[in-house]
Short mmCIF file of C-alpha atoms and ligand atoms in Angstrom, two decimals:
data_model
loop_
_atom_site.label_atom_id
_atom_site.label_comp_id
_atom_site.label_asym_id
_atom_site.label_seq_id
_atom_site.Cartn_x
_atom_site.Cartn_y
_atom_site.Cartn_z
CA MET A 66 -85.65 69.50 12.98
CA ASP A 67 -86.09 65.94 14.61
CA ALA A 68 -83.24 63.51 13.53
CA GLN A 69 -84.85 60.96 10.76
CA VAL A 70 -84.66 57.66 11.73
CA SER A 71 -84.77 54.97 8.88
CA LYS A 72 -86.34 52.00 8.96
CA PRO A 73 -84.37 49.04 8.85
CA LEU A 74 -83.92 46.56 6.13
CA ILE A 75 -86.34 43.84 5.98
CA PRO A 76 -84.44 41.03 3.60
CA PRO A 77 -86.61 38.77 1.87
CA ALA A 78 -87.36 35.39 2.97
CA PRO A 79 -89.36 32.08 2.31
CA LYS A 80 -93.35 33.04 2.39
CA VAL A 81 -94.23 31.51 6.02
CA HIS A 82 -96.69 28.06 5.58
CA ALA A 83 -100.18 29.53 7.25
CA ARG A 84 -100.25 26.09 8.85
CA ASP A 85 -98.48 23.22 10.07
CA LEU A 86 -97.80 20.75 7.44
CA THR A 87 -99.23 17.44 6.84
CA ASP A 88 -96.68 14.85 6.70
CA LEU A 89 -96.29 14.48 3.13
CA GLY A 90 -96.66 18.25 2.85
CA ALA A 91 -93.60 18.79 4.65
CA ALA A 92 -91.80 16.22 2.87
CA TRP A 93 -92.32 17.59 -0.40
CA ALA A 94 -91.73 21.12 1.66
CA MET A 95 -88.20 20.16 2.66
CA MET A 96 -87.03 18.63 -0.05
CA ARG A 97 -87.31 21.84 -1.70
CA ASN A 98 -86.90 24.16 0.99
CA MET A 99 -85.49 23.38 4.56
CA VAL A 100 -86.15 26.92 5.58
CA GLY A 101 -89.23 26.89 4.02
CA ALA A 102 -91.45 23.65 5.34
CA TRP A 103 -92.16 26.06 8.70
CA SER A 104 -95.24 27.18 9.80
CA GLU A 105 -95.97 30.33 12.55
CA SER A 106 -95.73 28.62 15.27
CA GLY A 107 -91.89 27.95 14.39
CA PHE A 108 -91.05 31.35 15.11
CA ASP A 109 -93.32 31.40 18.16
CA THR A 110 -92.88 28.25 20.33
CA LEU A 111 -89.52 26.90 22.00
CA MET A 112 -90.27 23.22 21.65
CA ILE A 113 -92.04 21.51 19.43
CA PRO A 114 -92.99 17.45 19.02
CA TYR A 115 -93.18 15.97 15.66
CA ASN A 116 -94.07 12.80 14.11
CA PHE A 117 -92.77 12.54 10.52
CA LEU A 118 -93.35 10.49 8.45
CA GLY A 119 -93.81 7.57 11.22
CA GLN A 120 -90.65 9.26 12.93
CA PRO A 121 -90.90 10.38 16.33
CA GLY A 122 -88.70 14.13 16.42
CA LEU A 123 -88.59 17.48 18.49
CA VAL A 124 -88.06 20.86 17.19
CA VAL A 125 -85.62 22.52 20.45
CA SER A 126 -85.17 26.42 19.78
CA ASP A 127 -85.48 26.79 23.78
CA PRO A 128 -81.92 28.17 24.20
CA ALA A 129 -81.53 25.94 27.44
CA GLY A 130 -82.71 22.85 25.49
CA VAL A 131 -80.03 23.37 23.05
CA ARG A 132 -77.24 23.78 25.21
CA GLN A 133 -78.55 20.58 26.82
CA VAL A 134 -78.66 18.49 23.40
CA LEU A 135 -75.65 20.39 21.67
CA GLY A 136 -72.79 20.44 25.03
CA SER A 137 -73.76 18.75 28.34
CA HIS A 138 -75.53 15.75 27.34
CA ALA A 139 -74.12 15.50 24.24
CA ALA A 140 -72.95 11.98 24.51
CA ARG A 141 -76.88 10.82 24.90
CA TYR A 142 -77.07 11.91 21.27
CA ARG A 143 -75.17 10.96 17.91
CA ARG A 144 -75.84 12.72 13.84
CA PRO A 145 -78.07 10.63 12.48
CA PHE A 146 -77.55 8.08 9.72
CA GLN A 147 -79.48 10.56 7.08
CA ILE A 148 -76.45 12.92 7.12
CA SER A 149 -73.93 10.17 6.30
CA ARG A 150 -76.05 8.73 3.19
CA ILE A 151 -75.92 12.65 2.11
CA LEU A 152 -71.72 12.99 3.25
CA ARG A 153 -69.67 9.86 3.84
CA PRO A 154 -68.85 10.15 -0.43
CA ILE A 155 -67.45 13.20 -0.33
CA VAL A 156 -66.28 12.93 4.00
CA GLY A 157 -65.11 9.53 4.42
CA ASP A 158 -64.26 9.09 8.13
CA GLY A 159 -63.04 12.45 8.52
CA LEU A 160 -64.14 14.60 11.57
CA LEU A 161 -66.91 15.46 10.65
CA LEU A 162 -69.07 12.13 10.76
CA THR A 163 -67.19 10.06 13.51
CA GLU A 164 -68.82 9.40 16.44
CA GLY A 165 -67.41 9.12 19.86
CA GLU A 166 -63.78 7.71 20.99
CA ILE A 167 -62.10 7.96 17.50
CA TRP A 168 -64.50 11.48 16.94
CA ARG A 169 -62.35 12.22 20.61
CA ARG A 170 -58.68 11.28 18.82
CA GLN A 171 -59.57 13.21 15.51
CA ARG A 172 -60.73 15.80 16.82
CA LYS A 173 -58.15 16.25 19.77
CA ALA A 174 -55.35 15.78 17.05
CA LEU A 175 -56.63 18.66 14.80
CA ALA A 176 -57.58 20.74 17.52
CA PRO A 177 -54.16 22.48 16.99
CA ALA A 178 -54.38 23.26 13.63
CA PHE A 179 -57.80 25.29 14.51
CA THR A 180 -56.55 27.84 17.01
CA PRO A 181 -56.33 31.23 16.52
CA LYS A 182 -52.81 31.63 16.78
CA ALA A 183 -52.86 28.86 14.23
CA VAL A 184 -55.27 30.94 12.28
CA GLU A 185 -53.14 33.72 11.85
CA THR A 186 -50.27 31.93 10.13
CA LEU A 187 -52.97 31.34 7.24
CA LEU A 188 -53.42 34.86 7.04
CA PRO A 189 -51.63 35.37 3.93
CA HIS A 190 -53.36 32.82 1.81
CA PHE A 191 -56.59 34.40 2.74
CA MET A 192 -54.60 37.71 1.47
CA ALA A 193 -53.48 36.17 -1.58
CA ALA A 194 -57.27 34.50 -2.14
CA GLY A 195 -58.89 38.38 -1.80
CA GLN A 196 -56.18 40.07 -4.41
CA THR A 197 -56.88 37.18 -6.48
CA LEU A 198 -60.69 37.80 -6.41
CA ALA A 199 -60.47 41.52 -6.80
CA GLU A 200 -57.96 40.96 -9.63
CA GLY A 201 -60.52 38.33 -11.38
CA LEU A 202 -63.18 41.63 -11.27
CA ALA A 203 -61.29 44.19 -12.35
CA GLY A 204 -63.31 45.68 -16.00
CA GLN A 205 -66.04 43.87 -15.00
CA ASP A 206 -69.76 45.52 -14.36
CA ARG A 207 -72.08 43.06 -13.98
CA VAL A 208 -70.86 39.91 -12.00
CA ASN A 209 -72.86 36.34 -11.06
CA LEU A 210 -71.02 36.84 -7.34
CA SER A 211 -72.67 33.91 -6.06
CA GLU A 212 -69.91 31.93 -8.64
CA THR A 213 -67.46 34.56 -7.35
CA PHE A 214 -67.55 33.99 -4.26
CA HIS A 215 -67.75 30.27 -4.29
CA ARG A 216 -64.11 30.21 -6.73
CA ALA A 217 -62.78 32.77 -4.25
CA THR A 218 -63.55 30.59 -0.86
CA LEU A 219 -62.26 27.51 -3.09
CA ASP A 220 -59.42 29.32 -3.54
CA ALA A 221 -58.87 30.32 -0.34
CA VAL A 222 -59.42 26.88 1.70
CA LEU A 223 -56.86 25.49 -1.51
CA ARG A 224 -54.31 27.90 -0.43
CA ALA A 225 -54.77 26.84 3.10
CA LEU A 226 -54.90 23.23 2.99
CA PHE A 227 -51.78 22.52 0.16
CA SER A 228 -50.46 26.05 -0.92
CA ARG A 229 -52.16 26.14 -4.10
CA ALA A 230 -54.82 27.99 -6.04
CA ALA A 231 -57.97 27.16 -6.87
CA SER A 232 -56.73 26.19 -11.16
CA GLY A 233 -55.86 22.86 -12.54
CA GLU A 234 -56.55 20.45 -10.02
CA GLY A 235 -58.15 22.63 -7.91
CA ALA A 236 -60.63 24.09 -10.34
CA GLN A 237 -61.59 20.75 -11.17
CA LEU A 238 -61.95 19.75 -7.80
CA GLY A 239 -64.80 23.22 -7.18
CA LYS A 240 -66.49 21.30 -10.28
CA ILE A 241 -66.97 18.26 -8.79
CA ALA A 242 -67.99 19.94 -5.09
CA ARG A 243 -70.47 22.08 -7.38
CA ASP A 244 -71.74 19.52 -8.78
CA TYR A 245 -71.99 17.21 -6.20
CA LEU A 246 -73.28 20.06 -3.57
CA GLN A 247 -76.09 20.95 -5.65
CA GLY A 248 -77.04 17.90 -7.21
CA GLN A 249 -76.38 14.58 -5.20
CA ALA A 250 -76.07 16.17 -1.86
CA ASN A 251 -80.13 17.40 -2.06
CA VAL A 252 -82.40 15.27 0.39
CA ASN A 253 -84.39 12.94 -1.46
CA LEU A 254 -87.72 10.92 -0.62
CA PHE A 255 -85.18 7.55 -0.46
CA ASP A 256 -83.37 9.85 2.60
CA LEU A 257 -86.51 10.45 4.40
CA LEU A 258 -88.22 6.97 4.01
CA ALA A 259 -85.19 5.20 5.18
CA ARG A 260 -85.24 3.26 8.54
CA ALA A 261 -81.47 2.39 8.94
CA PRO A 262 -78.03 2.73 6.97
CA GLY A 263 -78.62 0.34 4.32
CA ASP A 264 -82.07 1.18 3.12
CA PHE A 265 -82.70 2.37 -0.57
CA GLY A 266 -79.07 1.57 -0.72
CA PHE A 267 -79.20 1.53 -4.94
CA ALA A 268 -80.64 5.28 -4.21
CA GLU A 269 -76.93 6.19 -2.80
CA ARG A 270 -74.90 5.02 -6.26
CA PRO A 271 -74.77 8.27 -8.42
CA ARG A 272 -73.60 9.74 -4.64
CA ARG A 273 -70.71 7.44 -4.00
CA THR A 274 -69.39 7.57 -8.53
CA VAL A 275 -69.18 10.98 -7.68
CA GLY A 276 -67.64 10.53 -4.40
CA ALA A 277 -64.78 8.67 -5.74
CA ARG A 278 -64.05 10.58 -8.03
CA TRP A 279 -63.95 13.69 -5.50
CA MET A 280 -62.02 11.17 -3.16
CA THR A 281 -59.16 11.40 -6.42
CA ALA A 282 -59.12 14.52 -7.20
CA VAL A 283 -58.56 15.33 -3.28
CA THR A 284 -55.54 12.46 -3.27
CA ALA A 285 -53.81 13.68 -6.49
CA LEU A 286 -53.93 17.83 -4.53
CA ILE A 287 -52.15 15.75 -2.05
CA ASP A 288 -49.87 13.78 -3.40
CA ALA A 289 -48.93 16.99 -5.71
CA ARG A 290 -48.36 19.21 -2.77
CA ARG A 291 -46.52 16.46 -0.99
CA ALA A 292 -44.59 15.42 -3.68
CA ASP A 293 -43.66 19.76 -4.56
CA ALA A 294 -42.50 19.64 -0.62
CA PRO A 295 -42.12 16.77 0.86
CA GLN A 296 -40.69 18.75 4.85
CA SER A 297 -43.17 20.09 6.95
CA GLN A 298 -42.40 23.37 6.88
CA GLY A 299 -45.93 24.45 8.93
CA ARG A 300 -47.15 26.60 6.59
CA ASP A 301 -50.60 25.33 5.13
CA LEU A 302 -52.78 22.85 6.53
CA LEU A 303 -51.70 19.76 5.44
CA ASP A 304 -48.26 20.69 7.03
CA SER A 305 -50.37 20.43 10.41
CA LEU A 306 -52.27 17.18 9.68
CA LEU A 307 -48.69 15.48 8.45
CA ALA A 308 -47.68 16.48 12.48
CA ALA A 309 -50.43 15.97 13.87
CA ARG A 310 -50.12 12.96 16.15
CA ASP A 311 -52.38 10.76 17.93
CA GLU A 312 -52.55 10.28 21.72
CA ASP A 313 -49.65 7.58 21.36
CA GLY A 314 -47.80 9.56 19.26
CA ARG A 315 -48.25 8.52 15.96
CA PRO A 316 -48.63 10.45 12.33
CA LEU A 317 -51.98 10.38 10.60
CA PRO A 318 -53.28 6.95 8.98
CA ASP A 319 -52.80 8.14 5.30
CA LEU A 320 -56.68 7.57 4.70
CA GLU A 321 -57.54 9.68 7.68
CA ILE A 322 -55.21 12.80 5.98
CA ARG A 323 -57.02 12.15 2.52
CA ASP A 324 -60.67 11.83 4.66
CA GLN A 325 -59.74 15.12 6.82
CA CYS A 326 -58.70 17.00 3.60
CA GLY A 327 -62.21 15.71 2.52
CA THR A 328 -64.01 17.32 5.07
CA MET A 329 -61.98 20.62 5.33
CA LEU A 330 -63.26 21.58 1.54
CA ALA A 331 -66.65 19.82 2.25
CA ALA A 332 -67.21 22.03 5.05
CA GLY A 333 -65.09 24.28 4.32
CA PHE A 334 -65.80 26.12 1.06
CA GLU A 335 -69.16 26.45 0.48
CA THR A 336 -70.66 27.28 4.06
CA THR A 337 -67.72 30.10 3.85
CA SER A 338 -69.17 31.41 -0.01
CA ARG A 339 -72.85 31.44 1.20
CA LEU A 340 -72.00 33.71 3.98
CA LEU A 341 -70.31 35.48 1.43
CA PHE A 342 -72.74 35.93 -1.21
CA TRP A 343 -75.75 37.05 1.84
CA ALA A 344 -73.53 39.74 3.50
CA THR A 345 -72.90 41.20 -0.03
CA TYR A 346 -76.90 40.76 -0.96
CA LEU A 347 -77.65 43.04 2.43
CA LEU A 348 -75.20 45.61 1.38
CA ALA A 349 -76.12 46.10 -2.23
CA LEU A 350 -79.91 46.58 -0.56
CA ASP A 351 -78.63 48.40 2.40
CA SER A 352 -76.58 51.20 0.34
CA ALA A 353 -75.76 53.35 3.52
CA THR A 354 -73.92 50.52 5.75
CA GLN A 355 -71.70 49.60 2.58
CA ALA A 356 -70.68 53.23 2.64
CA ARG A 357 -70.23 52.87 6.26
CA VAL A 358 -68.46 49.76 5.85
CA ARG A 359 -66.14 50.80 3.27
CA ALA A 360 -65.19 53.62 5.13
CA GLU A 361 -63.96 51.78 7.93
CA ILE A 362 -62.17 49.01 5.43
CA LEU A 363 -60.29 52.32 3.66
CA THR A 364 -59.38 53.44 6.88
CA PHE A 365 -57.61 50.35 7.25
CA PRO A 366 -56.97 48.32 3.78
CA PRO A 367 -56.89 44.91 3.48
CA ASP A 368 -53.41 44.72 2.06
CA ARG A 369 -52.23 45.66 5.69
CA ILE A 370 -53.56 42.98 7.72
CA ARG A 371 -51.11 40.71 9.32
CA SER A 372 -52.69 39.27 11.94
CA LEU A 373 -55.65 38.41 13.78
CA GLU A 374 -55.39 41.96 15.89
CA ASP A 375 -55.58 44.29 12.63
CA LEU A 376 -58.68 42.21 11.88
CA SER A 377 -60.38 44.18 15.25
CA ALA A 378 -60.08 47.59 12.74
CA TRP A 379 -63.06 45.95 11.09
CA PRO A 380 -65.82 46.19 13.61
CA LEU A 381 -69.00 47.12 11.62
CA THR A 382 -67.86 45.03 8.83
CA ARG A 383 -67.48 41.98 11.81
CA SER A 384 -70.59 42.73 12.70
CA VAL A 385 -72.58 42.71 9.09
CA LEU A 386 -71.02 39.03 8.81
CA LEU A 387 -72.65 37.93 12.10
CA GLU A 388 -75.50 39.53 11.51
CA THR A 389 -75.94 38.36 7.91
CA LEU A 390 -75.00 34.70 9.91
CA ARG A 391 -78.06 35.09 12.16
CA LEU A 392 -80.66 36.14 9.06
CA TYR A 393 -79.01 33.91 6.58
CA PRO A 394 -77.15 30.94 8.56
CA PRO A 395 -74.83 29.05 6.25
CA ALA A 396 -75.37 25.63 8.16
CA PRO A 397 -79.62 26.43 8.82
CA MET A 398 -80.00 22.82 10.28
CA MET A 399 -78.37 20.52 12.67
CA SER A 400 -80.05 17.04 13.67
CA ARG A 401 -79.54 14.41 16.24
CA GLU A 402 -80.62 11.41 16.70
CA VAL A 403 -81.63 9.99 20.83
CA ILE A 404 -79.29 7.46 22.12
CA ALA A 405 -80.10 7.69 26.00
CA GLU A 406 -83.02 8.68 27.28
CA ASP A 407 -83.20 12.41 28.07
CA GLU A 408 -85.76 14.74 29.06
CA ILE A 409 -85.67 19.05 27.31
CA GLN A 410 -87.57 20.89 28.95
CA GLY A 411 -89.95 18.84 29.61
CA CYS A 412 -90.30 16.40 27.15
CA LYS A 413 -88.91 12.55 27.35
CA VAL A 414 -87.06 11.84 24.44
CA SER A 415 -86.32 7.72 24.25
CA PRO A 416 -83.89 5.86 21.72
CA GLY A 417 -85.21 6.21 17.78
CA HIS A 418 -86.02 9.93 18.09
CA VAL A 419 -84.58 12.32 16.29
CA ILE A 420 -83.61 16.25 17.28
CA THR A 421 -83.98 19.19 14.81
CA ILE A 422 -82.12 22.21 16.04
CA SER A 423 -82.60 24.93 12.95
CA PRO A 424 -80.63 28.25 13.55
CA TRP A 425 -82.82 29.32 11.00
CA LEU A 426 -85.67 29.11 13.40
CA ILE A 427 -83.33 29.90 16.17
CA HIS A 428 -82.19 33.72 14.84
CA ARG A 429 -85.77 34.95 13.69
CA HIS A 430 -87.60 33.64 16.61
CA ARG A 431 -89.92 36.41 18.04
CA LYS A 432 -89.14 35.14 21.83
CA LEU A 433 -85.76 35.37 21.55
CA TRP A 434 -84.78 38.34 19.01
CA ASP A 435 -86.07 41.76 19.42
CA GLN A 436 -86.88 43.00 15.68
CA PRO A 437 -86.02 39.61 14.13
CA THR A 438 -86.30 40.08 10.38
CA ALA A 439 -84.38 43.58 10.54
CA PHE A 440 -80.97 43.18 9.08
CA LEU A 441 -79.30 45.37 11.97
CA PRO A 442 -75.43 44.72 12.28
CA GLU A 443 -75.46 47.03 15.08
CA ARG A 444 -76.56 44.65 17.43
CA PHE A 445 -73.60 42.89 17.98
CA MET A 446 -71.64 45.62 17.89
CA GLY A 447 -69.54 45.68 20.78
CA HIS A 448 -70.04 42.99 21.76
CA PRO A 449 -67.50 41.19 23.74
CA SER A 450 -68.50 37.62 22.75
CA PRO A 451 -70.94 36.93 20.80
CA TRP A 452 -70.56 33.18 20.73
CA GLY A 453 -72.21 33.06 24.22
CA MET A 454 -74.94 34.35 23.14
CA ASP A 455 -78.02 32.20 23.82
CA ALA A 456 -79.63 32.17 20.61
CA PHE A 457 -76.72 32.28 17.81
CA ILE A 458 -75.39 29.12 16.79
CA PRO A 459 -74.38 29.71 13.27
CA PHE A 460 -71.37 27.21 14.07
CA GLY A 461 -73.19 25.23 16.32
CA ALA A 462 -72.39 24.26 20.45
CA GLY A 463 -70.42 22.21 22.24
CA PRO A 464 -68.11 19.47 22.34
CA ARG A 465 -69.01 19.50 17.89
CA VAL A 466 -69.23 23.34 17.25
CA CYS A 467 -67.75 24.13 13.80
CA ILE A 468 -64.12 23.41 14.32
CA GLY A 469 -63.31 25.92 11.15
CA ALA A 470 -64.82 29.23 13.01
CA SER A 471 -62.35 31.25 13.58
CA PHE A 472 -60.89 29.91 9.77
CA ALA A 473 -64.52 31.41 8.40
CA MET A 474 -64.50 34.46 10.06
CA ALA A 475 -60.95 35.79 8.94
CA GLU A 476 -61.11 34.36 5.79
CA SER A 477 -64.58 36.15 5.11
CA GLN A 478 -63.53 39.38 6.72
CA ILE A 479 -59.86 38.77 4.07
CA LEU A 480 -62.31 38.15 0.79
CA LEU A 481 -65.53 40.77 1.66
CA GLY A 482 -62.88 43.55 2.75
CA SER A 483 -60.83 43.27 -0.57
CA LEU A 484 -63.63 43.16 -2.56
CA LEU A 485 -65.86 46.37 -0.58
CA SER A 486 -62.38 48.28 -1.03
CA ARG A 487 -62.15 48.28 -4.30
CA PHE A 488 -65.93 48.28 -5.75
CA GLU A 489 -69.73 49.64 -4.47
CA VAL A 490 -71.89 46.73 -5.24
CA ASN A 491 -75.12 46.83 -6.47
CA MET A 492 -78.10 44.98 -7.52
CA ALA A 493 -78.46 44.61 -11.27
CA ASP A 494 -82.20 43.90 -10.79
CA ASP A 495 -85.03 44.44 -8.04
CA ARG A 496 -86.37 41.38 -7.82
CA PRO A 497 -86.14 39.51 -4.54
CA VAL A 498 -83.73 36.68 -3.49
CA ILE A 499 -85.15 34.06 -1.32
CA PRO A 500 -83.16 31.43 0.53
CA VAL A 501 -83.02 28.05 -0.17
CA ALA A 502 -81.93 25.34 1.99
CA ARG A 503 -80.79 21.78 0.72
CA ILE A 504 -77.25 21.15 2.40
CA SER A 505 -76.64 24.99 2.99
CA LEU A 506 -78.69 27.81 2.48
CA GLY A 507 -78.14 29.18 -0.65
CA PRO A 508 -80.01 31.85 -2.98
CA ASP A 509 -83.11 30.58 -5.32
CA ARG A 510 -81.64 32.25 -8.21
CA GLU A 511 -77.75 33.61 -8.96
CA PRO A 512 -78.27 37.44 -9.40
CA ASP A 513 -75.84 39.52 -11.39
CA PHE A 514 -74.76 42.55 -9.20
CA ARG A 515 -73.29 45.95 -10.40
CA LEU A 516 -69.74 47.00 -9.63
CA THR A 517 -68.79 49.96 -9.48
CA PRO A 518 -64.97 50.57 -8.97
CA ILE A 519 -63.52 52.76 -6.36
CA ARG A 520 -61.67 55.88 -6.73
CA ARG A 521 -58.96 55.68 -4.08
CA THR A 522 -57.44 59.28 -3.86
C1 HEM B 43 -69.46 30.30 7.60
C2 HEM B 43 -69.08 29.22 7.33
C3 HEM B 43 -68.91 28.30 8.61
C4 HEM B 43 -70.33 27.69 9.02
C5 HEM B 43 -71.66 28.68 9.06
C6 HEM B 43 -69.96 26.55 9.39
C7 HEM B 43 -71.26 25.43 10.43
C8 HEM B 43 -71.41 24.32 11.21
C9 HEM B 43 -71.69 23.93 11.71
C10 HEM B 43 -73.43 25.12 12.12
C11 HEM B 43 -71.63 22.90 12.34
C12 HEM B 43 -71.93 22.09 13.58
C13 HEM B 43 -73.04 21.07 13.57
C14 HEM B 43 -73.49 20.19 13.73
O1 HEM B 43 -73.01 19.94 15.23
O2 HEM B 43 -74.71 18.79 13.71
C15 HEM B 43 -69.73 22.73 11.52
C16 HEM B 43 -69.40 21.52 12.08
C17 HEM B 43 -68.47 21.46 11.75
N1 HEM B 43 -67.24 22.63 10.84
FE1 HEM B 43 -68.00 24.33 10.15
N2 HEM B 43 -69.16 25.78 9.08
C18 HEM B 43 -67.78 27.05 8.32
C19 HEM B 43 -67.14 26.44 8.00
C20 HEM B 43 -66.34 25.78 7.97
C21 HEM B 43 -64.98 25.58 8.02
C22 HEM B 43 -63.90 27.33 7.14
C23 HEM B 43 -64.57 24.35 8.32
C24 HEM B 43 -63.02 23.93 7.87
C25 HEM B 43 -61.93 24.21 6.83
C26 HEM B 43 -65.09 23.76 9.23
C27 HEM B 43 -65.13 22.50 9.31
C28 HEM B 43 -66.00 21.91 9.85
C29 HEM B 43 -66.17 21.03 10.70
C30 HEM B 43 -64.76 19.56 10.81
C31 HEM B 43 -67.22 20.38 11.06
C32 HEM B 43 -67.65 19.36 12.24
C33 HEM B 43 -66.82 19.72 13.38
C34 HEM B 43 -67.04 18.15 14.65
O3 HEM B 43 -68.09 17.35 14.17
O4 HEM B 43 -66.01 18.01 15.66
N3 HEM B 43 -66.60 24.02 8.72
N4 HEM B 43 -69.45 23.64 11.04
#
């Protein structure tokens, strides 16, 4: 008998527009869902010039063009001020938004805290967060995992930053972050119409109000942690920030420490929680792959993880996370403002133009991937370095590539391993869950999952 070849899972996605959207149609669609605003041509064409509400721009999906904008010609571009409008209240002058010499100095000072070796010292924090996640789910058979992962990744990043769990001030911070990321962080019409940093300043007031509460909560956590253990013991990221020295051997000023902590919290917990949500959703739809992932995890259970090397015992788990990052990139859109003339794959761009690079489009592009919409974790199995793959940029590329990529991968493997080693996960209903991109790529609704405890012999 012929071996049965099962069809790969094609997970839900927003409907693709039948034709290119007009300016106002596109503005409306962008505000509702940044990944739902594309027409077919986005998935077939590598370079798309556009003019959006009078703003000239270029969508670059060509891998050589992406490498040029984010990498070799990075100095000719900067983040558009619209990104600052949205994020500055919660990240201040931290690494995400600074430019030029200040950014270069900050990146150099922070890089040692994010090397794989440094991330390895944070593994006990991720394991404690995984343990808390699994214990919190015990006895529940129907769970909103989107909320659960928000709590778990906040817990993981708070432990990694301050050696503290997400209770007390930490839980308060989580509530502010959720309010911000699901409310004020959404792109509004004033952001799309603004042509200079101060335009429509009145529309930024609500962001500043919540941002001030956020920064107060971050400062309280730093103060509490410093009062607890003023001596640097190298046990968490705050220790690394306090130990960091700039090129002249000076420690980072307190305000910068606060902004870097705000940045790591804001950039680190929502993105990773989205990755875990979508990975679990895919595995709930593909129970055969879920069973294989669980079998792999149970041969080397999470409580035995001591080093990053140990995580190589879970190659399929890692491939599932990579395939999830491809299909549901938590940061689905990057943009750059042109500050010096350039030519990208034959298209001339000049100061004022905006470049859009969308991992969502690139990862689902028909010219760049075989079976682009199918969930096929095997495509990453045995791949020595997925980060070198031309059309795979979930963490960006070039000098401003995500500094937290190793952190996020280790944390996600441990949290997913902690969940799947204890529970079988299924959807509680059959309705599709559609990705919606505002600041990160979340679900259009928060579905319940059914959990069945695994009996371990
Ligand atoms: C799955 C999880 C994550 C994803 C998908 C992700 C994605 C990204 C992307 C795409 C960028 C580049 C943006 C651009 O070039 O415009 C970025 C930058 C950044 N990420 Fe992440 N990130 C994740 C987790 C984290 C974590 C855990 C941290 C910190 C603990 C972090 C901190 C940062 C910072 C500080 C930057 C700015 C780097 C710079 O400009 O030099 N991220 N991230």
